Coordinates of C-alpha atoms and ligand atoms in Angstrom, one line a residue:
X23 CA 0.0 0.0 0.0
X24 CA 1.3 3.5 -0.7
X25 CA 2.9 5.5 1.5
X26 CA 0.2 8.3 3.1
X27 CA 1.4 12.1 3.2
X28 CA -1.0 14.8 4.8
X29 CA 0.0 17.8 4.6
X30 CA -1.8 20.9 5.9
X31 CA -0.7 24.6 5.4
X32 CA -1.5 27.1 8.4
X33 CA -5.6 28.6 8.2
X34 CA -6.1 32.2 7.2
X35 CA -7.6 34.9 9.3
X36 CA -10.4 35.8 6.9
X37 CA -10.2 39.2 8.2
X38 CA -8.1 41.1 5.7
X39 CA -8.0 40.1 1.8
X40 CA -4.8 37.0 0.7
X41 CA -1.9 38.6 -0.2
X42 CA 1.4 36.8 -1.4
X43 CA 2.5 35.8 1.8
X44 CA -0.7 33.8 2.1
X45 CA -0.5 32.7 -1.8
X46 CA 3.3 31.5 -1.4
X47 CA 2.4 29.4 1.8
X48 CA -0.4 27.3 -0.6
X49 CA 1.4 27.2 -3.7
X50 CA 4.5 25.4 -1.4
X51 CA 2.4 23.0 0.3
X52 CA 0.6 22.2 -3.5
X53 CA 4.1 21.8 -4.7
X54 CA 5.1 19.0 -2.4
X55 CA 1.8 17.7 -2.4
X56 CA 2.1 17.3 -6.1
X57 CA 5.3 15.6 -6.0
X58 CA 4.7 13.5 -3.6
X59 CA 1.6 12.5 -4.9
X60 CA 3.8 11.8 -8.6
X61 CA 5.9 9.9 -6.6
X62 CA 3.2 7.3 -5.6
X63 CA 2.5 8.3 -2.6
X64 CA -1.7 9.0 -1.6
X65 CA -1.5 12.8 -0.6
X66 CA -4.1 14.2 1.3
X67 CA -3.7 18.1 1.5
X68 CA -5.9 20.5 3.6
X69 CA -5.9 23.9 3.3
X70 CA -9.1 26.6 5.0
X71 CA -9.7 29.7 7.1
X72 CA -9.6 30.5 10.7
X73 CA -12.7 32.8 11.3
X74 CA -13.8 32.7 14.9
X75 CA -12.4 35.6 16.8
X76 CA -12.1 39.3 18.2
X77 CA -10.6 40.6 14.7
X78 CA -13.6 38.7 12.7
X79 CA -16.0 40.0 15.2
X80 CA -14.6 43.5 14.9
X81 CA -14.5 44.0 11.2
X82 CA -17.8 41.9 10.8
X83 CA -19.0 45.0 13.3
X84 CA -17.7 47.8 11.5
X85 CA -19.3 46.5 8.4
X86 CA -22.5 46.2 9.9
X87 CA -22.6 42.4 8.8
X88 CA -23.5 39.7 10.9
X89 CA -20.5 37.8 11.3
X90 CA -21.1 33.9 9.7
X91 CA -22.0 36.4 6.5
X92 CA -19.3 38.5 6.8
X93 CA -16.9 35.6 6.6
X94 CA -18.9 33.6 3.4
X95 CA -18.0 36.8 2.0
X96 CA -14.4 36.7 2.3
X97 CA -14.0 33.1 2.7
X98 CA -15.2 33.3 -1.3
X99 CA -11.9 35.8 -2.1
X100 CA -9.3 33.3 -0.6
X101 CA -11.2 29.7 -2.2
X102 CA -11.6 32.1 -5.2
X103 CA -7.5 32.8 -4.8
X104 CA -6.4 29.3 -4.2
X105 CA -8.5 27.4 -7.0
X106 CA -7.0 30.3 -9.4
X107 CA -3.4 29.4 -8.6
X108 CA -4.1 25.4 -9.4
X109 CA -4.1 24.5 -5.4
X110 CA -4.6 20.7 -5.6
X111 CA -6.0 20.9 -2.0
X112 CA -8.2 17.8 -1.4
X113 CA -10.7 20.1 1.4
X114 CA -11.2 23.2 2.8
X115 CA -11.9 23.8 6.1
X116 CA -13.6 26.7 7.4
X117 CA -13.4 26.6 11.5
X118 CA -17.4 28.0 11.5
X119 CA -18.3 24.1 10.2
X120 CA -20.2 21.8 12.6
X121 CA -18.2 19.3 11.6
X122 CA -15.4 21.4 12.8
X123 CA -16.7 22.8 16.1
X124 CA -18.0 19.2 17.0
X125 CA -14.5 18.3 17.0
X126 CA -13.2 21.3 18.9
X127 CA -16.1 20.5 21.7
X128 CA -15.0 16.9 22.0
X129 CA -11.6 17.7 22.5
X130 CA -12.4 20.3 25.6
X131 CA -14.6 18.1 27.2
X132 CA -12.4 15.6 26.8
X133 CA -9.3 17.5 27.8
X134 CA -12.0 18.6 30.8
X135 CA -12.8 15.7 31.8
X136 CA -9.2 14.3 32.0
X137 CA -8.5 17.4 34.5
X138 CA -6.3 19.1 32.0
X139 CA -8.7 22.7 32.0
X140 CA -9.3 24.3 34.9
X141 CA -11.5 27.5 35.9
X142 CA -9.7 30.2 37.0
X143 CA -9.4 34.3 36.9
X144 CA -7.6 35.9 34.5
X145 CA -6.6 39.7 35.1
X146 CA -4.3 42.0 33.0
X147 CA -3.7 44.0 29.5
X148 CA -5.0 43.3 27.0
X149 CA -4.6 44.2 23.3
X150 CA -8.0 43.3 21.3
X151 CA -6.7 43.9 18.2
X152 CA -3.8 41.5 18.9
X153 CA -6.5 39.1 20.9
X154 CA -4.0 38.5 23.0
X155 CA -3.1 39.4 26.6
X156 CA -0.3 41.4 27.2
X157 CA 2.8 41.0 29.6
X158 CA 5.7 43.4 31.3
X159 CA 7.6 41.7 28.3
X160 CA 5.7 42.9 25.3
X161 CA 6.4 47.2 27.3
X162 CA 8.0 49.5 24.4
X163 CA 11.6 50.9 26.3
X164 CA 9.4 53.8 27.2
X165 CA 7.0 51.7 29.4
X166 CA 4.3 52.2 26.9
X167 CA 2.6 49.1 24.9
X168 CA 3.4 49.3 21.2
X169 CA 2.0 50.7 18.4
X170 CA 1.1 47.3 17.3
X171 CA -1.3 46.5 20.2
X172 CA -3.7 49.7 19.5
X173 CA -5.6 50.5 22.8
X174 CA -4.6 48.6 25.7
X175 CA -7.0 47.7 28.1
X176 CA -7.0 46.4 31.9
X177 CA -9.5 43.5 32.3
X178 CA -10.2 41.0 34.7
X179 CA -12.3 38.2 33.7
X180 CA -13.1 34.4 34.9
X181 CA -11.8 32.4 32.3
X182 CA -10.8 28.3 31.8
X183 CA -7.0 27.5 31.7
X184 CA -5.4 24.7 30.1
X185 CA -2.3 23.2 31.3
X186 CA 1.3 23.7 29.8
X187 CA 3.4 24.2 32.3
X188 CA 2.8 20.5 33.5
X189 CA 4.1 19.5 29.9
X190 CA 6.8 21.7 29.8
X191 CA 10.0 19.5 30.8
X192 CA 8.3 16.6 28.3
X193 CA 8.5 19.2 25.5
X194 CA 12.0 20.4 26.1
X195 CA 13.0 17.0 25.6
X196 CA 11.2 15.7 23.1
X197 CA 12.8 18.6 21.5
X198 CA 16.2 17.6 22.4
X199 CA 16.0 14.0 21.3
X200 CA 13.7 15.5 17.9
X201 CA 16.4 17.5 16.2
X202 CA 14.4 17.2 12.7
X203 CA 10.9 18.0 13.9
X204 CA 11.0 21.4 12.7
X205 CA 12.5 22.1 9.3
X206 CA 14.9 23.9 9.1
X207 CA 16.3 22.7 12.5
X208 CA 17.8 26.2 13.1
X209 CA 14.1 27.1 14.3
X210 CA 14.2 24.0 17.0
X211 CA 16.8 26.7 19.2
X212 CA 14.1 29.7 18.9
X213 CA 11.5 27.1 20.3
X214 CA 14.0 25.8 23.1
X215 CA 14.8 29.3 24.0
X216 CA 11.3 30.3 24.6
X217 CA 11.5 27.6 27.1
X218 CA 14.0 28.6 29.0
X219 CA 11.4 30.1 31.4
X220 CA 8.6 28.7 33.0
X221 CA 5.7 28.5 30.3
X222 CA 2.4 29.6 32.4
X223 CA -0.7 27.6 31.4
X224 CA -2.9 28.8 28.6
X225 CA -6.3 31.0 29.0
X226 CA -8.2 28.8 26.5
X227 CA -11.8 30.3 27.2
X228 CA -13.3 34.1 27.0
X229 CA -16.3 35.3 28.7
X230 CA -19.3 35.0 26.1
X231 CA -19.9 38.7 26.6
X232 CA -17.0 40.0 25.4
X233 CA -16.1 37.4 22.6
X234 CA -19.8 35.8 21.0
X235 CA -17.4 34.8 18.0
X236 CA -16.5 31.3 19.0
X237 CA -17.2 27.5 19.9
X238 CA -19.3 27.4 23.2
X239 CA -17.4 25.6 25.9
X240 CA -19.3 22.3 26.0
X241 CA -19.2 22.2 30.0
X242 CA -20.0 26.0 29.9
X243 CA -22.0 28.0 27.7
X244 CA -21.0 31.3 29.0
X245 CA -17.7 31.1 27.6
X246 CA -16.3 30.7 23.9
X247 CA -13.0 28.7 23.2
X248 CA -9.8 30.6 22.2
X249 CA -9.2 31.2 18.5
X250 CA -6.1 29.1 18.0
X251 CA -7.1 26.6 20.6
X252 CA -10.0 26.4 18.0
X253 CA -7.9 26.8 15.0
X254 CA -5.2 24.7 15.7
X255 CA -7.5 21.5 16.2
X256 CA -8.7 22.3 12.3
X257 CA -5.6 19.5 11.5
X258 CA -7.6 16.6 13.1
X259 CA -11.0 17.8 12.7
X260 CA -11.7 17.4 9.0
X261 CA -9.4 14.1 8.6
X262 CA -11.7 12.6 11.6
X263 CA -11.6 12.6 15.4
X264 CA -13.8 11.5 17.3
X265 CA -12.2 11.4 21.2
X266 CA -11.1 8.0 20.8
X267 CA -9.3 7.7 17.0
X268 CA -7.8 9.9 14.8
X269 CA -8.4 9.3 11.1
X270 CA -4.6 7.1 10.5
X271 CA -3.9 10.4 8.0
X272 CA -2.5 11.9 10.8
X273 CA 0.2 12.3 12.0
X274 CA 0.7 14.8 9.0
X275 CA 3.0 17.9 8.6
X276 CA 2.5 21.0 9.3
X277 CA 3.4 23.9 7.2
X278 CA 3.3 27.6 9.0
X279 CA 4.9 30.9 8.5
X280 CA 7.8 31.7 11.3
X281 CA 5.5 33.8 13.0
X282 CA 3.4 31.3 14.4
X283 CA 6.0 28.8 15.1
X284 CA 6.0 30.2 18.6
X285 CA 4.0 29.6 21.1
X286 CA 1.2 28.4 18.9
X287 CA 2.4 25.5 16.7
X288 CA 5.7 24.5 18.4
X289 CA 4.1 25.1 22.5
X290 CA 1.0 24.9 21.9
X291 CA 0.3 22.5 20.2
X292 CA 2.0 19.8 20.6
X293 CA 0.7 19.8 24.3
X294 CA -2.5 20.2 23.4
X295 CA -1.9 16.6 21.4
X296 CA 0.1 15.2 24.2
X297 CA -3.0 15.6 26.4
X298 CA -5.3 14.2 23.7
X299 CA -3.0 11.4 23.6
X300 CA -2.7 11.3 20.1
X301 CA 1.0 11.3 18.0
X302 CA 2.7 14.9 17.1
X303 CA 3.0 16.6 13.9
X304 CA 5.7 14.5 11.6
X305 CA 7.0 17.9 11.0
X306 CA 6.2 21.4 11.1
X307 CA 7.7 22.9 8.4
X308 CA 8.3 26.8 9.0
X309 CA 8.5 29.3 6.2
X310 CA 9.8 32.8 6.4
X311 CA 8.7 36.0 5.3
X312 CA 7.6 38.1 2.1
X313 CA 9.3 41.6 3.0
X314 CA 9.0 44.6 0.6
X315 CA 11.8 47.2 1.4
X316 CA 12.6 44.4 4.0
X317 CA 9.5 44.4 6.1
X318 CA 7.0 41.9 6.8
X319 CA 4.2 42.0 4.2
X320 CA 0.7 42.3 5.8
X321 CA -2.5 43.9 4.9
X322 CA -2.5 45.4 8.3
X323 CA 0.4 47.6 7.1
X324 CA -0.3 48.5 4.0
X325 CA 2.8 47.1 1.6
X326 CA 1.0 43.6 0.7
X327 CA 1.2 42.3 -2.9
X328 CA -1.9 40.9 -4.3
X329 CA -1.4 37.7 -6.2
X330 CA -4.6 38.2 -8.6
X331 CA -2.7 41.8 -10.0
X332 CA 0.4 39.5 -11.1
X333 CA -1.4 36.4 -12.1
X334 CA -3.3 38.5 -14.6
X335 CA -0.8 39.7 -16.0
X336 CA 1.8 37.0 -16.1
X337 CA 0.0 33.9 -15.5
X338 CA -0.5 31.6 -12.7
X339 CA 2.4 29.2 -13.6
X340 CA 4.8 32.0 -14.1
X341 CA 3.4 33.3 -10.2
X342 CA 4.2 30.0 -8.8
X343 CA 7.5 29.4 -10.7
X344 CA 8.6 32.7 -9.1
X345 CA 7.9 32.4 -5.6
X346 CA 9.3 28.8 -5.3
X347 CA 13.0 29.9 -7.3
X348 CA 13.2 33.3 -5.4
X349 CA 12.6 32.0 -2.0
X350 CA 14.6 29.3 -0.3
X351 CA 12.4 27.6 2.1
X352 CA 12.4 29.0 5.6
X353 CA 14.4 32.0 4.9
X354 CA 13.0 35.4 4.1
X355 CA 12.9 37.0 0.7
X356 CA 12.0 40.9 -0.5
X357 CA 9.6 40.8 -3.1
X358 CA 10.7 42.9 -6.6
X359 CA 8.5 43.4 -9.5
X360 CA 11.3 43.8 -11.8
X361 CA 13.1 40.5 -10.4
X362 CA 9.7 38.9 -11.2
X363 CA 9.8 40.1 -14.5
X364 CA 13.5 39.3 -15.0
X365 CA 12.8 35.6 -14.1
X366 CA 9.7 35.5 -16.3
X367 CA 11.5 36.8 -19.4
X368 CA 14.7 34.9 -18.9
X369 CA 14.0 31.6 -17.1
X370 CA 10.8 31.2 -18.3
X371 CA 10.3 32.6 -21.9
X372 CA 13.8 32.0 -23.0
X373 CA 15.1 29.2 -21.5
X374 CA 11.8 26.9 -21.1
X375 CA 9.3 28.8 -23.4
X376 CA 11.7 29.0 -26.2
X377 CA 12.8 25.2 -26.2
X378 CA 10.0 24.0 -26.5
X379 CA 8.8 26.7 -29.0
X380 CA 11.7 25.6 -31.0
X381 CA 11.2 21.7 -30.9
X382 CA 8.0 22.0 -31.8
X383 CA 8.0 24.2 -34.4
X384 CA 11.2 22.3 -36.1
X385 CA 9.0 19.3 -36.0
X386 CA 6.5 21.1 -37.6
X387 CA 8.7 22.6 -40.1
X388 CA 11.3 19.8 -41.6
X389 CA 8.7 16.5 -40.7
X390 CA 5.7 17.7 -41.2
X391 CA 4.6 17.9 -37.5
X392 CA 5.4 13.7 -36.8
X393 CA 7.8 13.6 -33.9
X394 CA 10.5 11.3 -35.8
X395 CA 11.1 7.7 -34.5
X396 CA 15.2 7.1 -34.5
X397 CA 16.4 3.9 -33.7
X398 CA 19.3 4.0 -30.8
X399 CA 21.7 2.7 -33.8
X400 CA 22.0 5.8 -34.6
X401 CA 23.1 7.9 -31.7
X402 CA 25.9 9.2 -30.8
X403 CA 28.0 10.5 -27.9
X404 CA 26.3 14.1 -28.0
X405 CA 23.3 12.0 -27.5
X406 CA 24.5 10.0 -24.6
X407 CA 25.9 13.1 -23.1
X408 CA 22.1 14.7 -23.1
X409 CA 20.6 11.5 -21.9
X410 CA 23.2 11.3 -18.9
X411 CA 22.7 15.0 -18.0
X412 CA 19.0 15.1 -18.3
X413 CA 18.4 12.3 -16.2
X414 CA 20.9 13.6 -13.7
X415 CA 19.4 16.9 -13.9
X416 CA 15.7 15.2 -13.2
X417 CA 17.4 13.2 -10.4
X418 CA 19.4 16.1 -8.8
X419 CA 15.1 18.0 -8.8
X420 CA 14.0 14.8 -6.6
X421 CA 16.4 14.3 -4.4
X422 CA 16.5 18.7 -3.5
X423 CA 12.5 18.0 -3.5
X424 CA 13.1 15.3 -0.7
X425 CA 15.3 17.6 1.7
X426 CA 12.6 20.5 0.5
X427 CA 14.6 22.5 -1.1
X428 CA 12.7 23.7 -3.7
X429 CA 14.9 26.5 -5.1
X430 CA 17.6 24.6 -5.7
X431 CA 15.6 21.7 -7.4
X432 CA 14.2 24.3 -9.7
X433 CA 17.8 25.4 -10.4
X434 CA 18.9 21.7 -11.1
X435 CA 15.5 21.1 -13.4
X436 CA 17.0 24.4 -15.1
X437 CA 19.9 22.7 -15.8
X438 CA 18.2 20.2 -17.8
X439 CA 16.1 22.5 -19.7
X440 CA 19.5 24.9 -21.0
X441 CA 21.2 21.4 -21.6
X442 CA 18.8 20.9 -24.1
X443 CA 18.5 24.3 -25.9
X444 CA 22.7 23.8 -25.9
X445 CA 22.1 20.4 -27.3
X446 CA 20.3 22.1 -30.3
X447 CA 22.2 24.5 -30.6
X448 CA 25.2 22.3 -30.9
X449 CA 23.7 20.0 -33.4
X450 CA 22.1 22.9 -35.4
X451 CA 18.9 21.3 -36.6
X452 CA 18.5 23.7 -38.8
X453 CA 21.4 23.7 -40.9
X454 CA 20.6 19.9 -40.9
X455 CA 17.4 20.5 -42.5
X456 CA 19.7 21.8 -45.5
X457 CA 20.8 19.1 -46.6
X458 CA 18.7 15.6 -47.8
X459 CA 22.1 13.6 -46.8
X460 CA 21.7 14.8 -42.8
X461 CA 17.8 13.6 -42.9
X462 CA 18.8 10.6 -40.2
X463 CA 21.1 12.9 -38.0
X464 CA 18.2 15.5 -38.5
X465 CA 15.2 12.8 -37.1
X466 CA 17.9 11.8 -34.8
X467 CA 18.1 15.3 -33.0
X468 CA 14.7 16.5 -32.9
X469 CA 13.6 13.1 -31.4
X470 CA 16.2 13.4 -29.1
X471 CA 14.6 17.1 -28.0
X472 CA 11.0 16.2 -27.9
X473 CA 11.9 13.3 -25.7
X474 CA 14.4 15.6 -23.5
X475 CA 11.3 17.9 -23.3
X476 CA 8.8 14.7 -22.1
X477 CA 11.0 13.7 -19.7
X478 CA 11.4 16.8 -17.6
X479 CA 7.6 18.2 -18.5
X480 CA 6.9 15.6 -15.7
X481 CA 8.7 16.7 -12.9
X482 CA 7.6 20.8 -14.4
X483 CA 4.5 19.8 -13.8
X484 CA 5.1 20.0 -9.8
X485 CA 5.9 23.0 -10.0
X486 CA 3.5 24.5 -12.9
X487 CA 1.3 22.3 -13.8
X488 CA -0.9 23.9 -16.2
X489 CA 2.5 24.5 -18.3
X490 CA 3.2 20.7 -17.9
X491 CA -0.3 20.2 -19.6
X492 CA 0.3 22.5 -22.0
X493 CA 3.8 21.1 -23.2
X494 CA 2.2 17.5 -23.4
X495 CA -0.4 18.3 -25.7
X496 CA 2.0 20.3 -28.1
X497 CA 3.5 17.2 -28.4
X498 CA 0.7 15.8 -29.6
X499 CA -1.5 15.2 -26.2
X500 CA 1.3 12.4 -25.0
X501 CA -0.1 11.4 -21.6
X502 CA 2.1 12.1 -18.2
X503 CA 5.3 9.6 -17.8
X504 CA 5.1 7.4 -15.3
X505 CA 7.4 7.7 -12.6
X506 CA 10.2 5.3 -12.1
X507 CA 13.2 5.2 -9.5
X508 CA 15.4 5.3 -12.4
X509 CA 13.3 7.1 -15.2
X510 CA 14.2 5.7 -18.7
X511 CA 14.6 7.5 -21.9
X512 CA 11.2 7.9 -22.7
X513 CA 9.9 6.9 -26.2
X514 CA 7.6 8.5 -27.6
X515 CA 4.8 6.4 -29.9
X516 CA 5.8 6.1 -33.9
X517 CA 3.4 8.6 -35.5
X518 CA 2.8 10.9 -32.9
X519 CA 1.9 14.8 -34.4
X520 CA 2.7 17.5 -32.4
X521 CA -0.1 20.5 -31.8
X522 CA 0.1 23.9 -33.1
X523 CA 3.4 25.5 -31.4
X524 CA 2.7 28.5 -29.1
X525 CA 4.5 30.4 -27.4
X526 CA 4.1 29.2 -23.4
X527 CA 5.6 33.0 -21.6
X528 CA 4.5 35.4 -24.5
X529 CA 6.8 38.4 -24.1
X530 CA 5.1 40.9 -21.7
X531 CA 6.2 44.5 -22.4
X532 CA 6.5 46.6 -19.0
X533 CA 4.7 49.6 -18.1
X534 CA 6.8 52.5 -19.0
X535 CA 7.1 53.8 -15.5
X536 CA 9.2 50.5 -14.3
Ligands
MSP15 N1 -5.0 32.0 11.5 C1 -3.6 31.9 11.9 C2 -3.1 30.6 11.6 C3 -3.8 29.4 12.3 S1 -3.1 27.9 11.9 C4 -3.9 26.8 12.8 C5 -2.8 33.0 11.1 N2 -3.4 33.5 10.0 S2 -2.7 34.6 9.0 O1 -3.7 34.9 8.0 O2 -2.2 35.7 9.8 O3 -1.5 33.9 8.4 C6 -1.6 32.7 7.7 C7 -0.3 32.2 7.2 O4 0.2 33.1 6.3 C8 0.7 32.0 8.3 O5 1.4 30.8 8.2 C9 1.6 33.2 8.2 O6 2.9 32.9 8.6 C10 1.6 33.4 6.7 N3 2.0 34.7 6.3 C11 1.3 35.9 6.6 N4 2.1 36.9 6.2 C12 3.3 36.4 5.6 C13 4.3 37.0 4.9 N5 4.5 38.3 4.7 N6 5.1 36.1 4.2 C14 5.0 34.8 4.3 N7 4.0 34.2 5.0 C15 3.3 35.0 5.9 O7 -1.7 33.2 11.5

């Protein structure tokens, strides 16, 4: 039986429109749920919003709108993003489901009942557009709270409290003896820092009159559960839980932004599972940051990029190609629009548009559109060369794939693709095409390209898939190779015609003002 691979990116507060951040956390997790699901192994990949809350309330509020309808409104702008940029994501969870809150009440009562939440009183700041209680910590130099935080406020309030500290010594070490748990292990020392103090237990619950918003506590109705206590349990909820049994998807991995590494998904968390008694997260997988002029990106200050602006006018492969090459996976990366465009023009248009632009329309042009068949009497060492640095070049993407790093396999896959332009241009099929005596040599080189080009359109398609499809049917609608540990030379069927060629990155002019 296959191997099974969940893999869930973080939930989005629905209370701001996607930006790229939010786009570049899907289109990773679709990537390596794409290849792994090419590599034979049965994917299941979850993806949703996270719309219980102050913020949601608030903005619902300010809008006048009732808050369930305020977030089908905006839930529609982020589905609407993710289906545009070819997400494969097999559901969508939205934490306002019943199927979802059922879960989240199980697992309090539950964790209730098992003496792990506790009533109590909770007094001190509080920053309700941060939802999130403030401590001496979090004090500007000058004494003040930070910008950040807008108004501050002093509340006391009788709450429910969930234990951490009790786990705290168990995390350390599962830490410790986990090196790998969170990729890349660099972010393990953050966590194990944070832990260097005491962790106080978590204020799970908010009084009903302050925060309607929520899931009802199931053991009392005056209270409403935490957003991420909420949130967080969206990983189990949709798979199946049902107090006893997890669906046997999870474990799965996680995939989060660095800003909610801590205390959320690496504190948090895992406790929270701990007390369930149910298995960890194989991995959380922590991305870094889209800056501009190196700061965070965030609709909250005003210097997001909206996805939809450069898929229109680039396309959603050309999106997707550039967000995977310019970030390396868990670093941060400053967004440019002329760095976008220099990729798109260069990488895409003339190293992978215009190879296959050329194959195809050589095809077209000296055999009548029928891929030539050439027998492997008739190669030669340029030929073996190709073959040996193609495959290496398709090897060198899957094994960057399995450590995820993405920007480098997209480098190695580049490789490929300019060893085969140089491979034409070395063996000139056009000057071939001159003379009747070269015909062999000539079927010999532009069979040797298409199959070059069907080779790596499979592992392309990872990455940009409708490209993939594309370069398939221009060579006459061959279906997707299958994948092998040691991929073959593939051959393609005698008789196969290719399509009409077209150009896959047309050139895009920029606006004058760039
Ligand atoms: N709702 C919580 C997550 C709950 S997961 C159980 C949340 N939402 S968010 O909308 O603020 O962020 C969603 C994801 O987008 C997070 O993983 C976050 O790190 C990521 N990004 C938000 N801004 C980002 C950038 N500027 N760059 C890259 N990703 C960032 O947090």
């Amino acid at each position: 039986m296959a191997e099974k691979y969940y893999i869930t990116t973080a939930i989005d507060y629905v209370n701001g429109l996607p930006h790229l951040g939010h786009a570049y956390e899907k289109v990773l997790t679709d990537v390596l749920a794409r290849y792994h699901r090419r590599h034979g192994q049965r994917v299941f990949f979850l993806t949703g919003l996270d719309e219980h809350g102050i913020k949601v309330q608030q903005s619902a509020q300010k809008q006048g709108r009732d808050p369930q309808e305020f977030c089908d409104a905006m839930a529609a702008n982020f589905e609407n993003l993710y289906r545009k940029l070819n997400v494969s994501f097999d559901d969508f969870v939205r934490t306002t489901q019943p199927r979802h809150k059922q879960v989240v009440q199980t697992c309090l009562q539950k964790l209730f009942d098992a003496g792990e939440i506790y009533q109590g009183v909770y007094k001190g700041f509080y920053s309700p557009r941060q939802e999130q209680f403030l401590t001496e910590k979090d004090r500007a130099a000058d004494g003040r709270f930070p910008e950040i935080f807008g108004e501050v406020i002093e509340l006391q309030e009788d709450v429910y409290y969930f234990k951490l500290a009790k786990h705290q010594a168990w995390l350390v070490g599962h830490l410790q003896q986990n090196p790998d748990w969170i990729f890349p292990s660099f972010r393990a020392k953050e966590v194990l820092g944070a832990l260097e103090q005491p962790i106080p237990d978590l204020c799970i619950s908010r009084p009903r009159a302050r925060l309607a918003w929520g899931v009802p506590l199931p053991f009392d109705a005056e209270q409403v559960t935490y957003v991420w206590f909420d949130a967080l349990l969206s990983y189990i909820s949709v798979i199946g839980y049902d107090g006893v049994t997890v669906s046997d998807w999870w474990p799965g991995i996680n995939v989060i932004g660095k800003d909610i590494l801590v205390p959320a998904h690496a504190i948090y968390w895992p406790i929270m599972l701990r007390a369930l008694g149910l298995p960890l997260p194989k991995l959380l997988l922590v991305h870094g940051w889209w800056t501009q002029n190196k700061e965070k990106m965030s609709k909250s200050t005003g210097n997001s990029v909206d996805p939809l602006t450069l898929i229109e006018t680039y396309g959603v492969d050309a999106f997707r190609y550039f967000v995977m090459r310019e970030m390396a996976v868990g670093y941060d990366a400053d967004f440019s629009s002329a760095q976008f465009h220099l990729r798109y023009q260069s990488e895409l248009g003339n190293t992978l548009g215009n190879l296959v632009n050329r194959a195809v329309s050589m095809i077209a042009r000296y055999r009548g559109g029928v891929i030539p068949a050439a027998g492997d009497a008739a190669l030669t060492v340029s030929e073996e060369n190709l073959r040996c640095e193609v495959g290496g070049a398709v090897k060198a993407f899957c094994d960057n794939m399995d450590k995820i790093q993405v920007h480098i396999a997209l480098m190695e896959l580049w490789k490929g693709i300019i060893r085969v332009n140089q491979y034409a241009d070395e063996n000139a099929p056009w000057q071939l095409a001159k003379h009747s005596a070269d015909a062999g040599r000539l079927d010999v080189v532009l069979a040797e390209m298409a199959a070059a080009i069907y080779l790596l359109a499979g592992e392309i398609g990872c990455i940009l898939p409708a490209t993939a499809e594309n370069i398939l049917s221009q060579l006459g609608h061959l279906p997707p190779l299958p994948v092998t540990e040691n991929p073959a030379w593939p051959s393609i069927p005698a008789g196969t015609k290719v399509g009409k060629p077209e150009p896959l990155f047309p050139r895009i002019e920029l606006p004058v003002s760039e």
